[in-house]
mmCIF file of C-alpha atoms in Angstrom:
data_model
loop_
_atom_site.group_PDB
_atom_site.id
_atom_site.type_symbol
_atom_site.label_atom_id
_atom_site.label_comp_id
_atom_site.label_asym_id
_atom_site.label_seq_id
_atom_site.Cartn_x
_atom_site.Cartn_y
_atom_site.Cartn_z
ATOM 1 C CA UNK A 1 99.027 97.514 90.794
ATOM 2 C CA UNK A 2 100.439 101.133 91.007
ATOM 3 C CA UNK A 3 98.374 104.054 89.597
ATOM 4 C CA UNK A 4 98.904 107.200 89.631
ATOM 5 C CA UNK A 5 95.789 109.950 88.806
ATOM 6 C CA UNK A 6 95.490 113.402 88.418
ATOM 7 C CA UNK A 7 93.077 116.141 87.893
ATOM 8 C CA UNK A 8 92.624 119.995 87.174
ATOM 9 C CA UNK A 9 89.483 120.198 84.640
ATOM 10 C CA UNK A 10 87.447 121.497 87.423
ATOM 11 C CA UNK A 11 87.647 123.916 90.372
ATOM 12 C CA UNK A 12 88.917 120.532 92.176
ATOM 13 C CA UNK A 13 92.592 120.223 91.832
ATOM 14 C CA UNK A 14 93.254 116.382 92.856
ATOM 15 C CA UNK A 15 95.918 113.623 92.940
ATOM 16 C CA UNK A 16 96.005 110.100 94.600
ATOM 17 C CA UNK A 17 98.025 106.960 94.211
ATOM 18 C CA UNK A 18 96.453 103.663 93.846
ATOM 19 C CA UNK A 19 98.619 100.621 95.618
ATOM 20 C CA UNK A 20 97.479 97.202 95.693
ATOM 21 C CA UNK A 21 93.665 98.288 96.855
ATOM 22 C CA UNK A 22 94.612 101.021 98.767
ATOM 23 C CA UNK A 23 94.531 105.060 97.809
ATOM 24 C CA UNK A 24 95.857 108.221 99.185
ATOM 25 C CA UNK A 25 95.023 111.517 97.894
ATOM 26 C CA UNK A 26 94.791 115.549 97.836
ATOM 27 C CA UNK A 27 93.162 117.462 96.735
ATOM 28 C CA UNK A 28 92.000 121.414 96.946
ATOM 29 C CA UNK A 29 89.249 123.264 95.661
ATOM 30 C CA UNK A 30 90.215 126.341 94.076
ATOM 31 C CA UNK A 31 89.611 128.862 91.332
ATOM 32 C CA UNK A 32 93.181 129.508 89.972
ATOM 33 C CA UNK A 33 96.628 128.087 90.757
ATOM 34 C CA UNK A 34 96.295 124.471 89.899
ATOM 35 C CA UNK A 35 99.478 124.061 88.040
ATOM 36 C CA UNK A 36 101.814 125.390 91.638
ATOM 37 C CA UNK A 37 99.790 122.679 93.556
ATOM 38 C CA UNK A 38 99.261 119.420 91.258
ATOM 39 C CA UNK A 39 102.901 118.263 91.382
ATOM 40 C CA UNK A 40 103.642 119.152 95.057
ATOM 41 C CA UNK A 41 100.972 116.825 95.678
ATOM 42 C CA UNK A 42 102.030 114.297 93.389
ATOM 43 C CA UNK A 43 105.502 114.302 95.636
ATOM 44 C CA UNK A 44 103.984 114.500 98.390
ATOM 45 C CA UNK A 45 101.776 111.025 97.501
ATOM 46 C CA UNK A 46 104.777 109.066 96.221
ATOM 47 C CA UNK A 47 106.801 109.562 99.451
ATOM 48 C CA UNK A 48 103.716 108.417 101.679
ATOM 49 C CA UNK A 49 103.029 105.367 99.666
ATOM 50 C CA UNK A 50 107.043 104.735 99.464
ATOM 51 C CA UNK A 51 107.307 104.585 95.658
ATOM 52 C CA UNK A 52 109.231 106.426 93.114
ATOM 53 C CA UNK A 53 107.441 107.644 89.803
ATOM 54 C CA UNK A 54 109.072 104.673 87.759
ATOM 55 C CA UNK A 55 107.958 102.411 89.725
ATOM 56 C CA UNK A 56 104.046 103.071 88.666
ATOM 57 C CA UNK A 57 102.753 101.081 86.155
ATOM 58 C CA UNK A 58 100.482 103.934 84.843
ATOM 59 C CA UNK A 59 99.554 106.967 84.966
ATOM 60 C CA UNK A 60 95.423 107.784 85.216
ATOM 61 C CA UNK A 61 94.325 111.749 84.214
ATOM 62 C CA UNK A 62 91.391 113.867 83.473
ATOM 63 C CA UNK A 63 90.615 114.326 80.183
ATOM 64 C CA UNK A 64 87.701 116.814 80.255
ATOM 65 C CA UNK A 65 85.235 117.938 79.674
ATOM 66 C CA UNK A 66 85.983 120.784 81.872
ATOM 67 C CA UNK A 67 88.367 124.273 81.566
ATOM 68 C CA UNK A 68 90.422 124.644 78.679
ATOM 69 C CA UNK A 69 93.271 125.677 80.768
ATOM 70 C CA UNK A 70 92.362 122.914 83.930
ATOM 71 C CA UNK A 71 92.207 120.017 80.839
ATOM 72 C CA UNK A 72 95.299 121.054 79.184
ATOM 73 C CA UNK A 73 97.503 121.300 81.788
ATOM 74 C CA UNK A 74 96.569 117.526 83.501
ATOM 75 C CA UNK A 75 97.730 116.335 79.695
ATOM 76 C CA UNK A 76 100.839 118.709 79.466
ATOM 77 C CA UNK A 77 101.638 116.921 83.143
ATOM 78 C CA UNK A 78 100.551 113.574 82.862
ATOM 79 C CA UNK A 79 103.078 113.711 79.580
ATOM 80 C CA UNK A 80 105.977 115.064 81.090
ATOM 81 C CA UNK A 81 105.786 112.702 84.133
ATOM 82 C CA UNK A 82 104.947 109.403 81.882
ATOM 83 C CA UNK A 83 108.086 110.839 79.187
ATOM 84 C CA UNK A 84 110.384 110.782 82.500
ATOM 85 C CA UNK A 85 109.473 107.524 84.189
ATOM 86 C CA UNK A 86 108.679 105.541 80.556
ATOM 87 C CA UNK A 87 104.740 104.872 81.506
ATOM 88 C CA UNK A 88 102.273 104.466 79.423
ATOM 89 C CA UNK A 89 98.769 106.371 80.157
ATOM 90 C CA UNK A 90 95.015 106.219 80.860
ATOM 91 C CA UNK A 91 92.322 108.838 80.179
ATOM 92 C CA UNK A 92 89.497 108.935 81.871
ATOM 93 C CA UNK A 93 86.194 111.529 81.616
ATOM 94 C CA UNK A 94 85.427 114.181 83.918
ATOM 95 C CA UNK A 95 82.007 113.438 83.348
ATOM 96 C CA UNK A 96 82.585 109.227 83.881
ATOM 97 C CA UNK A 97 85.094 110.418 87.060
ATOM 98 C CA UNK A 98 81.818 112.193 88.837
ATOM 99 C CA UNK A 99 79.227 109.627 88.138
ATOM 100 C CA UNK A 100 81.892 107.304 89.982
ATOM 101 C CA UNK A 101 82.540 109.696 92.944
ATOM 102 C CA UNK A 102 78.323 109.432 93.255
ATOM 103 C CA UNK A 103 78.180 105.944 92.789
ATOM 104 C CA UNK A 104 81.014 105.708 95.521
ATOM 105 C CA UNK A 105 79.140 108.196 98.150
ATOM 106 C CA UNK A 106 75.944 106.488 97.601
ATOM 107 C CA UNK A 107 75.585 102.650 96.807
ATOM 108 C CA UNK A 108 71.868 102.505 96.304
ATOM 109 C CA UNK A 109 72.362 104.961 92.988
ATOM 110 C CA UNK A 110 72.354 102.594 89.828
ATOM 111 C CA UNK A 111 71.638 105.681 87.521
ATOM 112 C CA UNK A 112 73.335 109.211 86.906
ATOM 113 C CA UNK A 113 72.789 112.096 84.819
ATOM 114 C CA UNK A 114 75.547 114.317 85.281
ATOM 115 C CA UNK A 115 75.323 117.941 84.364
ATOM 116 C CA UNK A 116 78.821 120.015 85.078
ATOM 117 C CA UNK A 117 79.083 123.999 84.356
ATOM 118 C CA UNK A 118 80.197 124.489 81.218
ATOM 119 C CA UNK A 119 79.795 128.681 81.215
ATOM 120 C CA UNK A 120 78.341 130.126 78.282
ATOM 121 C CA UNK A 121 75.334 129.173 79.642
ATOM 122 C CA UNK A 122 76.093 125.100 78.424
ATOM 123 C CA UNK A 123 76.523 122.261 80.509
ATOM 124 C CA UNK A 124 78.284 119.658 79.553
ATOM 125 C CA UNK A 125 75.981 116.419 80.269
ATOM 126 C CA UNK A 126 76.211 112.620 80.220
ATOM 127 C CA UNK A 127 74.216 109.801 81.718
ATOM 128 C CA UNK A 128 75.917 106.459 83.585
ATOM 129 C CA UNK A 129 74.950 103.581 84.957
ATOM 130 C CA UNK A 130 76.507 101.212 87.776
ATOM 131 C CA UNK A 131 78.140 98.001 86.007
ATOM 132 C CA UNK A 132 78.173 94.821 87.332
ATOM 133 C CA UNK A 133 81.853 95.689 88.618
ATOM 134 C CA UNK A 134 80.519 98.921 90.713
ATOM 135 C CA UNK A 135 81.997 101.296 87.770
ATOM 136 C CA UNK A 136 80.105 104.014 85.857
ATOM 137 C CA UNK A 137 79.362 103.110 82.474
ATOM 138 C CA UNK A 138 77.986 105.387 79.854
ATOM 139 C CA UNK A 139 74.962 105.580 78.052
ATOM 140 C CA UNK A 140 75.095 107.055 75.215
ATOM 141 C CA UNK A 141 77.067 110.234 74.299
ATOM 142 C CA UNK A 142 78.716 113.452 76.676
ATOM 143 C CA UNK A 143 77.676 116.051 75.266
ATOM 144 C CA UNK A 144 77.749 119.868 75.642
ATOM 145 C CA UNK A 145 74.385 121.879 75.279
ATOM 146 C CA UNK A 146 72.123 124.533 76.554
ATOM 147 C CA UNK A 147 70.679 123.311 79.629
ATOM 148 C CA UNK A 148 67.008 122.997 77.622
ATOM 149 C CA UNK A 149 68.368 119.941 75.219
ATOM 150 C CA UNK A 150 69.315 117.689 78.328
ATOM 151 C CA UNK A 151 67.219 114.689 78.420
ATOM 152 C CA UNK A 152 67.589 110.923 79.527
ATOM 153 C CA UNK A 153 67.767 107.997 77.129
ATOM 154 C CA UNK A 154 64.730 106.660 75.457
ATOM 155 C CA UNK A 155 64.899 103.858 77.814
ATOM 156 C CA UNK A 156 65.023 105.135 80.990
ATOM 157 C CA UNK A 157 62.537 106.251 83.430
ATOM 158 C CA UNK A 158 64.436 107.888 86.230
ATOM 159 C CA UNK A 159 67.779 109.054 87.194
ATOM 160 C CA UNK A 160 70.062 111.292 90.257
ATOM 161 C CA UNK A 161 71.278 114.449 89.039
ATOM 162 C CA UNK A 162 74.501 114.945 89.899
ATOM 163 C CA UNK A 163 76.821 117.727 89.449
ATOM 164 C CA UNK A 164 77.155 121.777 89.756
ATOM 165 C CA UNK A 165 75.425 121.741 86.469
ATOM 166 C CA UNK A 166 71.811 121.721 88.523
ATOM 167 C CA UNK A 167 73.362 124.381 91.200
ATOM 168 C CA UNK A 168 73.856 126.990 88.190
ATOM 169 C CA UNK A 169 71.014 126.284 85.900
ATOM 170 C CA UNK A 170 68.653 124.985 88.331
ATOM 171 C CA UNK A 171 65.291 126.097 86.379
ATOM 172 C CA UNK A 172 66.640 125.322 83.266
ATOM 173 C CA UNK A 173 67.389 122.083 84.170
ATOM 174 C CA UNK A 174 64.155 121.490 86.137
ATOM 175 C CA UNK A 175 62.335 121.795 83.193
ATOM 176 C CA UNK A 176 64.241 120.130 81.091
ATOM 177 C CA UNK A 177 63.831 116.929 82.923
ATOM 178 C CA UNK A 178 60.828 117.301 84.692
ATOM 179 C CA UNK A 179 60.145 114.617 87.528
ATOM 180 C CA UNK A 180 61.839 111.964 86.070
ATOM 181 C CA UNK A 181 65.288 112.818 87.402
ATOM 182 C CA UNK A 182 65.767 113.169 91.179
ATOM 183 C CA UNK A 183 67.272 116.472 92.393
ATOM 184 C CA UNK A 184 68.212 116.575 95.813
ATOM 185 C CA UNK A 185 68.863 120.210 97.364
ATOM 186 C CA UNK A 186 72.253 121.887 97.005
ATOM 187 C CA UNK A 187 74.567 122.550 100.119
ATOM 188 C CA UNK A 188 75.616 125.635 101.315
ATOM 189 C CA UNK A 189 79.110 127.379 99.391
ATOM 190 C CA UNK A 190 82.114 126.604 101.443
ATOM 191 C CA UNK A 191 83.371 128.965 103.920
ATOM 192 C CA UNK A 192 85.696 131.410 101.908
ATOM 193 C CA UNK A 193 84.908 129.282 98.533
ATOM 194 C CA UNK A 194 87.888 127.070 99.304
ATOM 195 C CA UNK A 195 87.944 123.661 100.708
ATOM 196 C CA UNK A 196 90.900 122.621 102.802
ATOM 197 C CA UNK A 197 93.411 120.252 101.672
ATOM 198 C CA UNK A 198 92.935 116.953 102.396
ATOM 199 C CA UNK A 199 93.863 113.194 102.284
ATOM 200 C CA UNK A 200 92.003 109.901 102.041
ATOM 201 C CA UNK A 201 92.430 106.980 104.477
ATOM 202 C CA UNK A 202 93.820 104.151 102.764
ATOM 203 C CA UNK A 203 91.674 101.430 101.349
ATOM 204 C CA UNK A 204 88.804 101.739 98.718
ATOM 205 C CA UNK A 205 85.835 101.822 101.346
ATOM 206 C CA UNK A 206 87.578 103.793 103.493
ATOM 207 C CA UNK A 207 88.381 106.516 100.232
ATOM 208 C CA UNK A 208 84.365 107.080 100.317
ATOM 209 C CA UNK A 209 84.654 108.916 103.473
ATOM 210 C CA UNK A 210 86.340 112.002 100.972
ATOM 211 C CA UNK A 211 82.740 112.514 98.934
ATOM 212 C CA UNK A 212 81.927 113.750 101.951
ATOM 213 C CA UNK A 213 78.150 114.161 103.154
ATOM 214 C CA UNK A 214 77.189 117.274 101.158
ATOM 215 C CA UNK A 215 74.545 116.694 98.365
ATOM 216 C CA UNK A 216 75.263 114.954 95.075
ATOM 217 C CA UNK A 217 74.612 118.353 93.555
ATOM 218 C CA UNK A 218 77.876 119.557 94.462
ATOM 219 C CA UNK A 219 80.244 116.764 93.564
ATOM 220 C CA UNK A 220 83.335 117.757 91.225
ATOM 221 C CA UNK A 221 85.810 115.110 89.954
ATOM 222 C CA UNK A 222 88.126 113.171 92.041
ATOM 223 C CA UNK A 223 91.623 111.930 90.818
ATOM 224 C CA UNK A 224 90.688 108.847 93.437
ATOM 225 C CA UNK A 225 87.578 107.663 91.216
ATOM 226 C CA UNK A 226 90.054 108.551 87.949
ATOM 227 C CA UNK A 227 92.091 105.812 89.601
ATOM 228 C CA UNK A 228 89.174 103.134 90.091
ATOM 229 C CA UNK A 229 87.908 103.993 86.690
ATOM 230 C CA UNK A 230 91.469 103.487 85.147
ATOM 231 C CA UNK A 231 92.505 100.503 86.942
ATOM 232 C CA UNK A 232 90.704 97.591 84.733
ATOM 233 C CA UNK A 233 92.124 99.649 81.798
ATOM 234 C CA UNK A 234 95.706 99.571 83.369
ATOM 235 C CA UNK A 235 95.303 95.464 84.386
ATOM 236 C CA UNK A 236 94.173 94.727 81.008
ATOM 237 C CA UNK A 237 97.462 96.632 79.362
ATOM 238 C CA UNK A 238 95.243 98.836 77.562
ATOM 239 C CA UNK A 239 97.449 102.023 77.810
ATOM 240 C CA UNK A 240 98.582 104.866 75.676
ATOM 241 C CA UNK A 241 101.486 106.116 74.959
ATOM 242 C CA UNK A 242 102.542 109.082 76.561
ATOM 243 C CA UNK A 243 102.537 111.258 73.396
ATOM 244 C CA UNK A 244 99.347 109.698 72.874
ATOM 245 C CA UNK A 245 97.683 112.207 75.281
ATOM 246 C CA UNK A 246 94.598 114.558 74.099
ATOM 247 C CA UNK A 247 92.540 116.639 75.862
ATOM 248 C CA UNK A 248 88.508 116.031 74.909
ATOM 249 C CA UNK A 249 86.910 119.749 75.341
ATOM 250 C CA UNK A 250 83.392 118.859 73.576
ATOM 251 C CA UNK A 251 83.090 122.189 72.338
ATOM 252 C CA UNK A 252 85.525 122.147 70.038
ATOM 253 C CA UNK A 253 83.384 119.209 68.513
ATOM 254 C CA UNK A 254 80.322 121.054 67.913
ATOM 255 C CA UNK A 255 82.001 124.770 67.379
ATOM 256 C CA UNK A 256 80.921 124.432 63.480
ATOM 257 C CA UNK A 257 77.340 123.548 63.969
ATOM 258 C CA UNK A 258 76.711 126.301 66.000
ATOM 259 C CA UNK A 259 78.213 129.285 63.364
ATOM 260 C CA UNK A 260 75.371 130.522 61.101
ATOM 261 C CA UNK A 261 75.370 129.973 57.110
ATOM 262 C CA UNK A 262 77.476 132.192 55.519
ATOM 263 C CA UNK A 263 75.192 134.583 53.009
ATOM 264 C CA UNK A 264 74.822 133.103 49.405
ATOM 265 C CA UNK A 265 77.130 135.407 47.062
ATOM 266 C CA UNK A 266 74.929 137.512 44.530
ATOM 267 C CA UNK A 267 75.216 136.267 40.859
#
């Protein structure tokens, strides 16, 4: 199997190919210049793994929830790549794509609640759980919300946060949750606020060794767990066609609930 996956909903601009069990990647964190850097990488991938682009059989992408701009531009080039080479496509949630790089850092995590920064003073929030295949599995809905309205399902007792949701709402979230979800403390920024390009070693355990050993509270998505998470899709032939493509933004969804009434007009 040959996957290609790419991300840009987040400050983490990210690409890896998927061969037979093994992954390579890049990625950079950044604030601005995703789309100069996502298809250099994407080159840069296919010439180490000694593939062209037709011969993928998929192509794996971020759908969101994340930036407008970040979400729309991993569909507008997850399209024109797929168009070129004929492939058909995978989706995969931001949200889904953290809870895996978590559950890939840390293999005694079984639950996730993962809270990203959605500005405007929102997160946007979903919880996971390991499956019996080591994959993230939702529970529930994703969601966007004011930090207060986060909660775990009904059934559970516990949970890990994970994600820069609980860096930039930390309070909010706190008491939100209360005790019930473990927080561990939050790592120091980066030197310069950009991480350095870098690559995975090949193979699936050795692809952990990118999470890194900062806390879970920092984690952003990672085009390698896209790539996990879209491989039983791609084996099973459940693909989309290129066109098929959408962004998910979660705001959008609940933009209507949140404008008042409009005044009843006098008689």
């Amino acid at each position: 199997m040959k996957v290609l996956a790419i991300d840009t909903a987040t400050e983490n601009c990210s690409a890896a190919v998927l061969v037979d069990g093994s992954v390579q990647s890049r990625e950079i964190e950044m604030e601005r210049g995703h789309a100069e850097r996502i298809l250099p990488m994407v080159d840069e991938l296919l010439a180490e793994a000694g593939i062209a682009l037709r011969d993928l059989d998929a192509i794996a992408f971020g759908r969101g929830p994340g930036s407008f701009t970040g979400v729309r531009l991993a569909v507008t080039v997850t399209q024109g790549l797929a168009f070129g080479a004929n492939l058909g496509v995978v989706p995969i949630s931001d949200l889904r794509a953290v809870a895996q790089r978590a559950f890939r850092a840390d293999a005694t995590l079984t639950r996730a609640l993962v809270c990203n920064d959605a500005r405007m003073s929102e997160v946007y929030w979903a919880c996971f759980e390991r499956g019996g295949d080591g994959l993230a599995r939702l529970e529930g809905e994703e969601r966007v919300s004011k930090p207060s309205e986060v909660k775990l399902p009904p059934t559970w007792s516990t949970a890990t946060a994970i994600g820069r949701g609980f860096i930039a709402y930390a309070d909010a979230l706190r008491a939100a949750v209360g005790s019930a979800v473990r927080l561990d403390p939050p790592p120091a920024t980066p030197a310069g606020g950009e991480l350095a390009e870098r690559g995975a070693p090949a193979g699936l355990d050795a692809a952990a060794a990118s999470v890194g050993a900062g806390s879970l509270l920092h984690l952003l998505p990672h085009a390698i767990d896209i790539a996990l998470l879209a491989a039983p899709e791609v084996a099973a032939g459940r693909l989309l066609a290129a066109e098929a493509a959408t962004p998910i933004y979660l705001r959008d969804n609940v933009a209507h609930v949140a404008q008042p009434k409009a005044p009843a007009t006098p008689p």
